[in-house]
XYZ file of C-alpha atoms in Angstrom:
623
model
C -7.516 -11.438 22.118
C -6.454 -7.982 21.299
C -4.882 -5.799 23.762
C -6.106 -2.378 23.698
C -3.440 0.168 25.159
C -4.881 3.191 27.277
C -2.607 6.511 25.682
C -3.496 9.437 28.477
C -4.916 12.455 26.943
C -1.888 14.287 27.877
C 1.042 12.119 27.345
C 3.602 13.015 25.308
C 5.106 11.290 22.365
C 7.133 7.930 22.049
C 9.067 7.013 18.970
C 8.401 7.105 14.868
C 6.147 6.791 12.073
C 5.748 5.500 8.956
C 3.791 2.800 10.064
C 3.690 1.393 13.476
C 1.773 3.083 15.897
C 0.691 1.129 18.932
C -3.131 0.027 19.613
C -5.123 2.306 22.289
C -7.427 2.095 24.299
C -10.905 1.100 24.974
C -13.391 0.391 23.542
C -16.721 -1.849 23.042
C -17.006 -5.237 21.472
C -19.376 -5.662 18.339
C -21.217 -8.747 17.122
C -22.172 -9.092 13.787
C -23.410 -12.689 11.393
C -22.227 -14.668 14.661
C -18.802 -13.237 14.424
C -17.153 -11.343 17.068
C -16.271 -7.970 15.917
C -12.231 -7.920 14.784
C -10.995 -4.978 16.169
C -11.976 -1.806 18.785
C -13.573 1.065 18.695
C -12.616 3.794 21.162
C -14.621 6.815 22.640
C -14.408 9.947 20.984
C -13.654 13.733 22.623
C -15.210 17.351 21.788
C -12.868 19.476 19.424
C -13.418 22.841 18.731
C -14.576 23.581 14.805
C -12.862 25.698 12.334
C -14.246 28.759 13.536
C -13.397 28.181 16.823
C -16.972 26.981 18.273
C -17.062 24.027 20.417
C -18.918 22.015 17.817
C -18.118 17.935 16.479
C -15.365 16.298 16.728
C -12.977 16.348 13.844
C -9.953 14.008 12.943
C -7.981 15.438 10.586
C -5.094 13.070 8.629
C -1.901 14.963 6.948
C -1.011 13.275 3.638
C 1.453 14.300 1.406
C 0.064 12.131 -1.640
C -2.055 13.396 -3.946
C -5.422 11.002 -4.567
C -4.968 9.979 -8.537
C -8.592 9.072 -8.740
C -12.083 8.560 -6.007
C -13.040 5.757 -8.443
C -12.061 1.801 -7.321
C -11.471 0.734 -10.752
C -8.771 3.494 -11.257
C -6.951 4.382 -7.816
C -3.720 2.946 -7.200
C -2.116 4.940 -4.804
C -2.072 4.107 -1.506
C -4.209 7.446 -0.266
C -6.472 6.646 -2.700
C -7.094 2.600 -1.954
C -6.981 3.596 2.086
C -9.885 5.936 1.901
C -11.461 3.167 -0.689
C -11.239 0.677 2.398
C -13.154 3.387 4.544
C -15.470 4.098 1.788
C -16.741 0.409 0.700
C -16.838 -3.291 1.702
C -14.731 -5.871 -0.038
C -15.695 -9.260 0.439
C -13.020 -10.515 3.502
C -11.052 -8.223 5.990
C -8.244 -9.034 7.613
C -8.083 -8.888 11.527
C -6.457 -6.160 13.179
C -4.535 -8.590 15.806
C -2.586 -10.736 13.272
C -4.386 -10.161 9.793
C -6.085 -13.664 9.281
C -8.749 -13.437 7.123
C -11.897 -12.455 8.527
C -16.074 -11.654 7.448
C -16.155 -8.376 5.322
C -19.648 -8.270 3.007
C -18.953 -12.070 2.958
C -19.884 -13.855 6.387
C -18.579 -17.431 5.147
C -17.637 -19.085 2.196
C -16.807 -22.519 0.788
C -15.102 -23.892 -2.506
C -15.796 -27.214 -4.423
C -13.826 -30.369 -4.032
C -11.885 -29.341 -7.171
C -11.618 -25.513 -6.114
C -13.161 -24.181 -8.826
C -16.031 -22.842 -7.850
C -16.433 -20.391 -4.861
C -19.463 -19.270 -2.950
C -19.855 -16.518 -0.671
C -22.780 -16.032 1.729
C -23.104 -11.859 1.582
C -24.583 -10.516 5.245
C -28.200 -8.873 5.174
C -27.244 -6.472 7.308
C -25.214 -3.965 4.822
C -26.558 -0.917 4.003
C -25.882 1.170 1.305
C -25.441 4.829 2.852
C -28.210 5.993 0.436
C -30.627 3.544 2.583
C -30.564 0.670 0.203
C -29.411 -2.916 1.099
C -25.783 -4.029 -0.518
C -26.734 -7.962 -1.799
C -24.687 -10.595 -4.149
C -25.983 -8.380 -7.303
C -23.605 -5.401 -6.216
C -20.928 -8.307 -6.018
C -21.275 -10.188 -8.988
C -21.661 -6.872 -11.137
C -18.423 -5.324 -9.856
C -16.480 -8.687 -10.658
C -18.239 -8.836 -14.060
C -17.643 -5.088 -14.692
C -14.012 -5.810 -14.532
C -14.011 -8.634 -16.689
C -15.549 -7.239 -19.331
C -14.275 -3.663 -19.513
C -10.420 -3.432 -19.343
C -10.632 0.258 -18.146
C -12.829 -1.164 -14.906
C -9.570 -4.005 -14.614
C -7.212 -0.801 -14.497
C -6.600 -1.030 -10.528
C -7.260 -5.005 -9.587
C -7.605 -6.909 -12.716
C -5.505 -8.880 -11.068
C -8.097 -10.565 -8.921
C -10.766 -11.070 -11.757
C -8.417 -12.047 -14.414
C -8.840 -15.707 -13.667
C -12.429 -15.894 -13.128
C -14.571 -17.666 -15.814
C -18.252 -16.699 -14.507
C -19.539 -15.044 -11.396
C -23.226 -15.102 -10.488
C -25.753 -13.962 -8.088
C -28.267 -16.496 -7.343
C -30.357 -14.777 -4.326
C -29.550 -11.828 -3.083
C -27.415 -13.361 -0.284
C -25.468 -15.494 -2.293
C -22.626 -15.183 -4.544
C -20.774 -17.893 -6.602
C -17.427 -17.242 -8.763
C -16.579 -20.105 -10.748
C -12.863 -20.062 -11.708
C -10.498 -21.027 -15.291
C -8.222 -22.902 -12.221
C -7.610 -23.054 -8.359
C -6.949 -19.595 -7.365
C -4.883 -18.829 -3.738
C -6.038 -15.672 -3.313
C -10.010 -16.520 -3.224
C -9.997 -15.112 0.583
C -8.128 -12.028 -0.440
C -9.745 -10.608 -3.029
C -8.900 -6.830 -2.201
C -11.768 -4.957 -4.348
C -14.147 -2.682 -3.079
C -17.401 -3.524 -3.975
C -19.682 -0.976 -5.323
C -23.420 0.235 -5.733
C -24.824 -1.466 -9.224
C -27.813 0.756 -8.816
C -25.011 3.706 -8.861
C -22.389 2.817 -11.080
C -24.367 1.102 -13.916
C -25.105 4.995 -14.973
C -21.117 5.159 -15.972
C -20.634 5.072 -19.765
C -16.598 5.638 -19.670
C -14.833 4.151 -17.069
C -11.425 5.497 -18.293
C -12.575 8.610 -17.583
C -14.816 8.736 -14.498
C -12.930 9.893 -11.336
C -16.087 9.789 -9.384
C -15.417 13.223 -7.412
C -17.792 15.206 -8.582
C -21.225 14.099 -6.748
C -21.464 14.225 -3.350
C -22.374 11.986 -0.730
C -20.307 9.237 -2.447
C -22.420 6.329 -1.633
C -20.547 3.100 -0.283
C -21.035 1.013 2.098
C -18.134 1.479 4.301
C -17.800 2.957 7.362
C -17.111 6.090 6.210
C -19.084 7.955 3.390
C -17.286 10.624 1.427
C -18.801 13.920 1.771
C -16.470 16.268 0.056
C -13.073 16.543 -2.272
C -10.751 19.179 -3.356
C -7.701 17.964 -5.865
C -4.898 18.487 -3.494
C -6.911 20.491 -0.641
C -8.487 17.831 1.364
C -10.917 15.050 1.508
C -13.831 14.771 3.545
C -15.568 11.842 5.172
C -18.448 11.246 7.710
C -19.354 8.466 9.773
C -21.653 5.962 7.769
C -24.697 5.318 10.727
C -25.472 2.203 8.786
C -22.468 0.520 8.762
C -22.994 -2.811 9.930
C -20.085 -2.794 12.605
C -21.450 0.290 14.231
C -20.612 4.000 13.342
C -16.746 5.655 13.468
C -16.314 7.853 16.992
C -15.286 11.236 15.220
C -17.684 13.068 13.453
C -15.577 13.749 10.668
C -12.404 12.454 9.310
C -10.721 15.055 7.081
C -7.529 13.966 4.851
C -5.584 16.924 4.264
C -3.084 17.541 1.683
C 0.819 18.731 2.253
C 3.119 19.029 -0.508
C 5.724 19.971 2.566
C 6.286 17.008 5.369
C 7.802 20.173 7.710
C 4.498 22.151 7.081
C 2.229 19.059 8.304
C 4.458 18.614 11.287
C 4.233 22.151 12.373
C 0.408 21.951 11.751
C 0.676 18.704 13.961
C 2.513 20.771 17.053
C -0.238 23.429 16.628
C -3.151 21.095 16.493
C -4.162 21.886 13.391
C -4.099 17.890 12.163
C -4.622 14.742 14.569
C -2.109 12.823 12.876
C 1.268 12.678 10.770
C 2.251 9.985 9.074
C 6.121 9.429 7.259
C 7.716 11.149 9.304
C 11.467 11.602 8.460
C 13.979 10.457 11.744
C 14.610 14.018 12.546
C 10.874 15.175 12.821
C 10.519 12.281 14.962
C 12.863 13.168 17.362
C 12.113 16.204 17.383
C 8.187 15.510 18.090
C 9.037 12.860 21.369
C 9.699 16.117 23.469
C 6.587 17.663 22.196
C 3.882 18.059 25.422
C 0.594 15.619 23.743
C 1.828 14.172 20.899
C 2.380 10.418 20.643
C 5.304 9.376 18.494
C 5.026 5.228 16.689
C 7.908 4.043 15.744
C 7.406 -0.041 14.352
C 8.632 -2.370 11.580
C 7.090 -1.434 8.641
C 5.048 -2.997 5.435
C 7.146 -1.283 2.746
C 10.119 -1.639 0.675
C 12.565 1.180 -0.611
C 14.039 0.258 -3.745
C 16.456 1.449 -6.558
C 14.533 0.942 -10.412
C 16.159 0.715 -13.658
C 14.263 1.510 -17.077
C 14.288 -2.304 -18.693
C 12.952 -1.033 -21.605
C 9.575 0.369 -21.558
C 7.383 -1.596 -23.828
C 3.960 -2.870 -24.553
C 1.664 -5.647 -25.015
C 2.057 -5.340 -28.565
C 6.033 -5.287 -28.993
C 6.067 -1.545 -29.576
C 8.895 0.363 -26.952
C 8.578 3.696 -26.216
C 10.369 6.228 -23.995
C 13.533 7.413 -23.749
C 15.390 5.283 -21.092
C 19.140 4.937 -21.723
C 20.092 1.769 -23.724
C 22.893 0.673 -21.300
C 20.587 -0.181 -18.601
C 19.796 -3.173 -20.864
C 23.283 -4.701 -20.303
C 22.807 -6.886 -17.122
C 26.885 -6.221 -16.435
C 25.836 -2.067 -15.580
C 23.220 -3.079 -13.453
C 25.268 -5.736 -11.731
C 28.153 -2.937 -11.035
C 25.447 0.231 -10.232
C 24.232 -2.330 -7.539
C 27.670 -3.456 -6.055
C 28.198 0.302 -5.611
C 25.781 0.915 -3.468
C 26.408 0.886 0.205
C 23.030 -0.001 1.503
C 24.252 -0.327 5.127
C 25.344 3.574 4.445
C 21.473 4.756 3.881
C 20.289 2.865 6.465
C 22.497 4.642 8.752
C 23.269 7.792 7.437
C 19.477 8.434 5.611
C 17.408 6.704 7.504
C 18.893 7.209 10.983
C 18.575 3.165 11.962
C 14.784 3.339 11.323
C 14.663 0.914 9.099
C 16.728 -2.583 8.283
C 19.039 -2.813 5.074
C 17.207 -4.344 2.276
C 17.560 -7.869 0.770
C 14.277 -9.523 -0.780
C 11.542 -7.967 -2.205
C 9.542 -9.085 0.307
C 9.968 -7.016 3.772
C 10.605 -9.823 7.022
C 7.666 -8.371 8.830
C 5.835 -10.953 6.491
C 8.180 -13.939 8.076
C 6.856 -16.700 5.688
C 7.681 -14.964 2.472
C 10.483 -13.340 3.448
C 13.625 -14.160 1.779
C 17.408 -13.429 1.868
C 19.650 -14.098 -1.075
C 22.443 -17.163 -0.807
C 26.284 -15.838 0.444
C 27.775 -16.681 -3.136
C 24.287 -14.719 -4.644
C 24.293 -11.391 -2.575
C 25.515 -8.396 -4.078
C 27.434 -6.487 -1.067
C 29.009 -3.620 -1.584
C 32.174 -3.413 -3.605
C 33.257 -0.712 -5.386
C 36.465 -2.316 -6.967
C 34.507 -5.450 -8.177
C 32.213 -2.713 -9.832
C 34.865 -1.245 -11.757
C 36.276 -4.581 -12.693
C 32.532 -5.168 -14.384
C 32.712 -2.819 -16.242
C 35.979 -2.966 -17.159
C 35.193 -6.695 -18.235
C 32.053 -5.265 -19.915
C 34.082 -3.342 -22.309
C 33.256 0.147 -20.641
C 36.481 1.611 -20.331
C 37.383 5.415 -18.843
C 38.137 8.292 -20.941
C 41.682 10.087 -19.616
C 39.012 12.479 -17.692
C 37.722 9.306 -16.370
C 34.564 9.479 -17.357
C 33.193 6.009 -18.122
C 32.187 5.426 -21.658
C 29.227 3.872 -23.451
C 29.673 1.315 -26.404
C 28.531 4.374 -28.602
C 31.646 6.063 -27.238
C 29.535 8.078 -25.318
C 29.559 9.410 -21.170
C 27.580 6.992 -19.483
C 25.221 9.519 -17.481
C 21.923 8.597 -16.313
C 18.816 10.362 -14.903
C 16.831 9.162 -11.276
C 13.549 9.828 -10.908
C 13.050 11.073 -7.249
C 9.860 12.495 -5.238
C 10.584 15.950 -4.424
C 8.432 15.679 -1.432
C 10.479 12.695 0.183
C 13.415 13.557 1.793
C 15.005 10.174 1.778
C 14.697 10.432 -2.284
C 17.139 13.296 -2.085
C 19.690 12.305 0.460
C 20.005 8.936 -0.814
C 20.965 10.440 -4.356
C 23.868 12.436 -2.440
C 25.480 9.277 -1.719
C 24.847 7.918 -5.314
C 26.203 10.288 -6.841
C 29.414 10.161 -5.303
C 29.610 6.441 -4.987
C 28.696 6.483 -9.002
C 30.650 9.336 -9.824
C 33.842 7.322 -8.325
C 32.938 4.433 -11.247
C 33.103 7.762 -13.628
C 29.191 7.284 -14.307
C 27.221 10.762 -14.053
C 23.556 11.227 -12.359
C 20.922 13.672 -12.527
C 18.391 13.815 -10.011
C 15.374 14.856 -11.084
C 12.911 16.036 -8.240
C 9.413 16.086 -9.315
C 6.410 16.498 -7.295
C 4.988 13.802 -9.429
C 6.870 11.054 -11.056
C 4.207 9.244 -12.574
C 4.181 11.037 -15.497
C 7.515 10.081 -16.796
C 6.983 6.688 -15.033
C 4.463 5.647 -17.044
C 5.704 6.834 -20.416
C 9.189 5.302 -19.831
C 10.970 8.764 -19.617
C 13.351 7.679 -16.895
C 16.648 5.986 -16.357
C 16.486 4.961 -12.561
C 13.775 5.723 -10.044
C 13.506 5.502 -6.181
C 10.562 2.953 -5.461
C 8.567 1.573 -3.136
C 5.376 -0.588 -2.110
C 3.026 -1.304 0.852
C 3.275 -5.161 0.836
C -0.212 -6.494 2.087
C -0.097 -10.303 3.791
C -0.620 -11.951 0.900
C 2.120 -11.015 -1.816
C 0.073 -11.929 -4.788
C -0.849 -8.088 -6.073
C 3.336 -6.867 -5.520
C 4.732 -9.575 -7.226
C 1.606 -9.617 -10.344
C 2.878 -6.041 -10.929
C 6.316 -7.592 -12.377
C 4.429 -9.905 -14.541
C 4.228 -9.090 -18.470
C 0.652 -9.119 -17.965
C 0.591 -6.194 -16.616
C 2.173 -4.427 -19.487
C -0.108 -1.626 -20.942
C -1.692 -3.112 -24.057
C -0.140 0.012 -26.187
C 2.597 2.509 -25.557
C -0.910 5.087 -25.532
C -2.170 3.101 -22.757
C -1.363 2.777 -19.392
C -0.881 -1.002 -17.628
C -0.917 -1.749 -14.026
C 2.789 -2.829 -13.972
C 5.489 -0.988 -11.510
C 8.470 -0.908 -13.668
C 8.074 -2.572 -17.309
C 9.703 -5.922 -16.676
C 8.695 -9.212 -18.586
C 10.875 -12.091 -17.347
C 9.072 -15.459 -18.585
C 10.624 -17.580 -15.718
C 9.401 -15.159 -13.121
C 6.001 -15.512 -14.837
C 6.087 -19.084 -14.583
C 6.881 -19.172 -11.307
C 4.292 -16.407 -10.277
C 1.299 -18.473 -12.244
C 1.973 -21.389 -10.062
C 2.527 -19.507 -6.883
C -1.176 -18.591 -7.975
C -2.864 -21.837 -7.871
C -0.630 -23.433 -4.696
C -3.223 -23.418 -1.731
C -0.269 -25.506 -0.014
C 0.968 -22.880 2.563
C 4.918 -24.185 2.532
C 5.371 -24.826 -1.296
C 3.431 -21.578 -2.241
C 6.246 -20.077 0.393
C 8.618 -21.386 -1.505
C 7.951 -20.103 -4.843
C 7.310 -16.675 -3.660
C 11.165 -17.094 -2.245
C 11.617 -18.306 -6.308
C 10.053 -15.429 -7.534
C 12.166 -12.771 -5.604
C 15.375 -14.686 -6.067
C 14.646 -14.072 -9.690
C 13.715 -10.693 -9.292
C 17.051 -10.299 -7.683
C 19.391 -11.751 -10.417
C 17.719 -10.063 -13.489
C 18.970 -6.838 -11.384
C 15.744 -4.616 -12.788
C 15.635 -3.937 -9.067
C 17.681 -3.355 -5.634
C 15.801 -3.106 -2.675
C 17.622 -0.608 -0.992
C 15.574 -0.681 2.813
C 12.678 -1.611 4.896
C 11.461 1.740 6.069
C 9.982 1.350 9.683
C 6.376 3.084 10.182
C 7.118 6.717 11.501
C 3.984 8.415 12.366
C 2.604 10.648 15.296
C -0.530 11.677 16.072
C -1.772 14.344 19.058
C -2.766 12.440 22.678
C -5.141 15.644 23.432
C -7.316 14.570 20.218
C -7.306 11.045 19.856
C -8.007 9.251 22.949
C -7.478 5.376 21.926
C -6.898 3.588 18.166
C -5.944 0.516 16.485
C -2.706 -0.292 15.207
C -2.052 -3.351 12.821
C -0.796 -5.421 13.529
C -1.663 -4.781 17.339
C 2.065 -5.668 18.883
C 3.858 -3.490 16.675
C 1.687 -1.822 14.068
C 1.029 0.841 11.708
C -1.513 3.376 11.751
C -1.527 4.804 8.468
C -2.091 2.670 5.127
C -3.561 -0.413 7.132
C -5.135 -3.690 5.620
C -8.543 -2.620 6.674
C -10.578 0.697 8.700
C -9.372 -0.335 12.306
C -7.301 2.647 12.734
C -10.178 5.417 11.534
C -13.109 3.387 12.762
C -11.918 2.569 16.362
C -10.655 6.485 17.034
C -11.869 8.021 20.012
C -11.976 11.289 20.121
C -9.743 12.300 23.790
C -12.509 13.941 25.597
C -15.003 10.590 24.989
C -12.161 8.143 25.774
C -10.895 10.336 28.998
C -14.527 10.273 30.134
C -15.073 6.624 29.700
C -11.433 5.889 31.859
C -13.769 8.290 34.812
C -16.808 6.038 34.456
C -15.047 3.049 34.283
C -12.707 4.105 37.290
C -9.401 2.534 35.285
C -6.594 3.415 33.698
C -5.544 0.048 32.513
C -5.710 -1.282 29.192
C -8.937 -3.270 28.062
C -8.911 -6.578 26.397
C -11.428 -7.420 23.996
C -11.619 -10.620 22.469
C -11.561 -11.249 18.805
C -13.706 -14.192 17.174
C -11.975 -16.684 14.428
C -14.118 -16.538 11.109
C -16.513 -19.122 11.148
C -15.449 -20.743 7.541
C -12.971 -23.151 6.858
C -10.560 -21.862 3.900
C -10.102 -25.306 1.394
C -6.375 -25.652 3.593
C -5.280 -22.334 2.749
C -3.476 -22.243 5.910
C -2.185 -18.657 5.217
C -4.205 -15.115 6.024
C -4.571 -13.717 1.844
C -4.226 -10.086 1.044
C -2.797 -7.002 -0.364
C -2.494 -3.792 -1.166
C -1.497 -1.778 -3.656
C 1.295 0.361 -4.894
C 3.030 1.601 -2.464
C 4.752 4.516 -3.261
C 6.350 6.937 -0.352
C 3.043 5.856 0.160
C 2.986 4.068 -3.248
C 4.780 5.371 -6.167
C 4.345 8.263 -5.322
């Protein structure tokens, strides 16, 4: 069952963002393939239109990320992959209560004895939103698009890379045959696209697919409009198989300043703010019709070093200072960093200090390291490193290089994210103390000298999804771009054989427990090469305005996030105030509603864990 909470049209705010929010109120149950509906839909209000006009209802989304591409084969931020999830099917969802895998396109599915060969049953009732039906065809050419064109593999070759053959018998049935068992068969996060539409693309390198409009999907939203760093525009999809979104539009709108979308938030100029820093939500509680979420959240914060950009082909490239490369710098940049500090001091207690890669809202493949493994925070041990290490102070006491030169290095930090800037205050004067320099370097975006290895450090960050699969593949030297011209799918350059060993079994291990365990394996791994120091686990800080959204869905539904969700609950299941306050009259309660959630009829070959993921986070992804 999921419980729907009632939020009063004029209540004022609770707590913080970044992710939690907490579910709303009610709604009506849908049926669909013999499956009860996962998730709510609330009852939308009247807003007033741009001009002033009573007119539609609009929900309008702050985001301070900007969209690096509309197509599915190319976005990897997480703006860009949430509106994907709005915009098209994939084949499973996840449930909004608990995130088990439920029907998406797919309404069941089976493997063979050996697991090797999957077949999905697609539903009859999706609609393309330009009136024709989605069928196995759509399915099996995306899959085979991506297998066969590495620019179409760009976002989630991940998924396809194992598959040997996938086919489309009828037009309600799809069968992937696979190389070997793969765990993630129920969690194949791709959005599944048009043939009819995108067999027309010659370059998929190239094709941003922003500049015809209606986008057609199959979602239940349908993109309507885009401006690069202005807004994006969606309506409700009256085909979608689930039944059509409450608002009559959903509007993303882009702010390079998190104090401008909050003011627009207190003026009711946006619905909802997500990433909210601790003082904005504290200062938004008091605020008369604003709702404040404050909930353990999905993503990491983590401290990058440069390992060494290279390639597929053996070529490096960038300009990433070569002492990073000594395991002994890394190993005393890390003991001098008080991570207790940040949580405190940056991130106000909104968050818990960082430890695995994995953040403990996902309790099974969470992981802590060993007493004699843990790096805590020592400043004298760090100097002692070094010392040992052979990099001695100069009589300024500026630590020197084994080229005799300062040791200074350069962060990467988002200029638009706060906790970027504070936290490289503190490391700056906790480095400085070791005689180590640091230049911050604020950019609005850092994927450019990401991606061509011009960077010492960076501040990072991911959305973990349930399954961990996608996060940890991004570490894998698989991911490596094929050239230093090209650009891979990996986070931060590293190529560790034993972590790839251990993530190609974790990949084949439908055992629940022992794939558990080798996740654990992976991230202790992670840990000791030092490449990366997971700093914090942000909790979701996000707010939205009572007076415009009557009732949503948060994920998971007893402490959950709003924004950057495993699935549409939150934007499909918005009521618009007015709708929802006039449903409470009719319905002569105030009380929350419980609507009950069916299990997906389809047993999973003992993969006794809910599969999924999601992309690169940054403050929302990378970015």
């Amino acid at each position: 069952m999921v419980m729907v909470t009632k939020v009063p049209p004029r209540q004022a705010a609770a707590r913080r963002p970044l992710r939690p929010l907490r579910p709303v109120r009610p709604l009506r149950l849908l049926l669909a393939t013999g499956v009860t509906a996962a998730s709510l839909v609330a009852v939308p209000q009247a807003a007033q239109a741009e001009d002033g006009k009573t007119g539609g209802t609009t929900l309008t989304v702050a985001v301070s990320q900007s969209v690096d591409s509309l197509s599915p084969f190319l976005a990897q931020k997480l703006v860009s992959t949430s509106i994907h999830r709005l915009a098209y099917e994939y084949l499973t969802n996840y449930d909004a209560k608990d995130a088990h895998t439920i029907p998406g396109l797919a309404t069941e599915w089976k493997s063979s004895p050996d697991k090797l060969t999957w077949t999905y049953t697609i539903r009859k009732d999706s609609m393309w939103s330009d009136g024709q039906q989605a069928t196995a065809e759509d399915a099996a050419w995306t899959f085979n698009k991506m297998m066969t064109d590495p620019n179409a593999a760009t976002a989630n070759g991940s998924f396809t890379a194992n598959f040997k053959k996938v086919t489309a018998p009828d037009p309600q049935t799809l069968v992937i045959e696979l190389k070997q068992p793969q765990a993630t068969m129920t969690a194949l996060d791709v959005p599944i696209v048009p043939k009819h539409v995108w067999e027309k693309v010659s370059d998929f390198s190239k094709f941003n697919n922003d500049q015809q409009f209606p986008i057609v999907g199959n979602g239940p939203f349908v993109i309507t409009d885009f401006k690069v760093d202005q807004y994006i525009k969606l309506k409700p999809n009256k085909k979608f198989w689930r039944g059509a979104p409450k608002f009559d539009e959903l509007v993303f709108k882009y702010y390079k300043d998190g104090d401008a979308a909050v003011a627009a938030l207190q003026k009711g100029e946006v619905s909802f703010v997500p990433n909210l820093t601790p003082a904005q939500a504290a200062a938004l509680k008091t605020q008369k019709n604003i709702k404040v979420n404050d909930a353990p959240g999905r993503r990491f914060y983590a401290l990058a070093t440069n390992p060494g950009a290279r390639a597929k082909d053996g070529k490096t490239f960038g300009n990433g200072n070569k002492a990073l490369l000594d395991p002994e710098v890394r190993k005393a940049l890390f003991l001098a960093v008080d991570r207790t500090t940040l949580v405190d001091k940056v991130f106000q207690n909104h968050a818990v200090e960082g430890e695995g890669y994995i953040p403990p809202r996902f309790g099974s493949y969470f992981w802590k390291p060993a007493d004699t493994q843990k790096r805590t925070y020592d400043p004298a041990k760090a100097e002692q490193v070094l010392d040992a290490a052979g990099y001695k102070k100069n009589a300024e006491g500026k630590r020197l290089g084994k080229d005799g030169k300062p040791l200074d290095f350069r962060i990467l930090c988002h200029a638009t994210d706060p906790n970027d800037k504070a936290s490289a205050k503190y490391l700056q004067e906790w480095w400085g103390k070791l005689g180590i320099g640091l230049k911050v370097d604020c950019l609005d975006s850092v994927s450019d000298p990401w991606v061509k290895g011009d960077y010492d450090l960076a501040f990072d960050g991911w959305s973990v999804n349930p399954d961990p699969d996608y996060v940890l593949s991004i570490h894998t030297c698989g991911t490596l771009p094929a050239t230093p011209k090209d650009t891979g799918a990996t986070d931060n350059f590293i190529c560790d054989p034993q972590f790839d060993a251990l993530y190609a079994q974790q990949a084949v291990e439908y055992d629940a427990a022992k794939r558990s365990d080798l996740v654990k394996q992976m991230q202790s791994r992670l840990y000791d090469t030092g490449y990366m120091n997971v700093i914090a686990y942000p909790n979701a800080l996000e707010a939205y305005r009572t007076d415009q959204i009557g009732s949503i869905t948060t994920m998971p539904e007893a402490a959950g996030n709003l924004w950057g969700q495993d699935g549409y609950w939150s934007w499909w299941s918005a009521a618009p105030a007015a709708q929802a306050a006039s449903a409470d009259t009719s319905n002569g309660s105030n009380t929350g509603v419980i609507i009950g959630i069916g299990a997906a009829a389809v047993v999973v070959v003992g993969l006794g864990v809910f599969l999924g993921m999601r992309r690169r986070s940054t403050a929302d992804d990378r970015e």
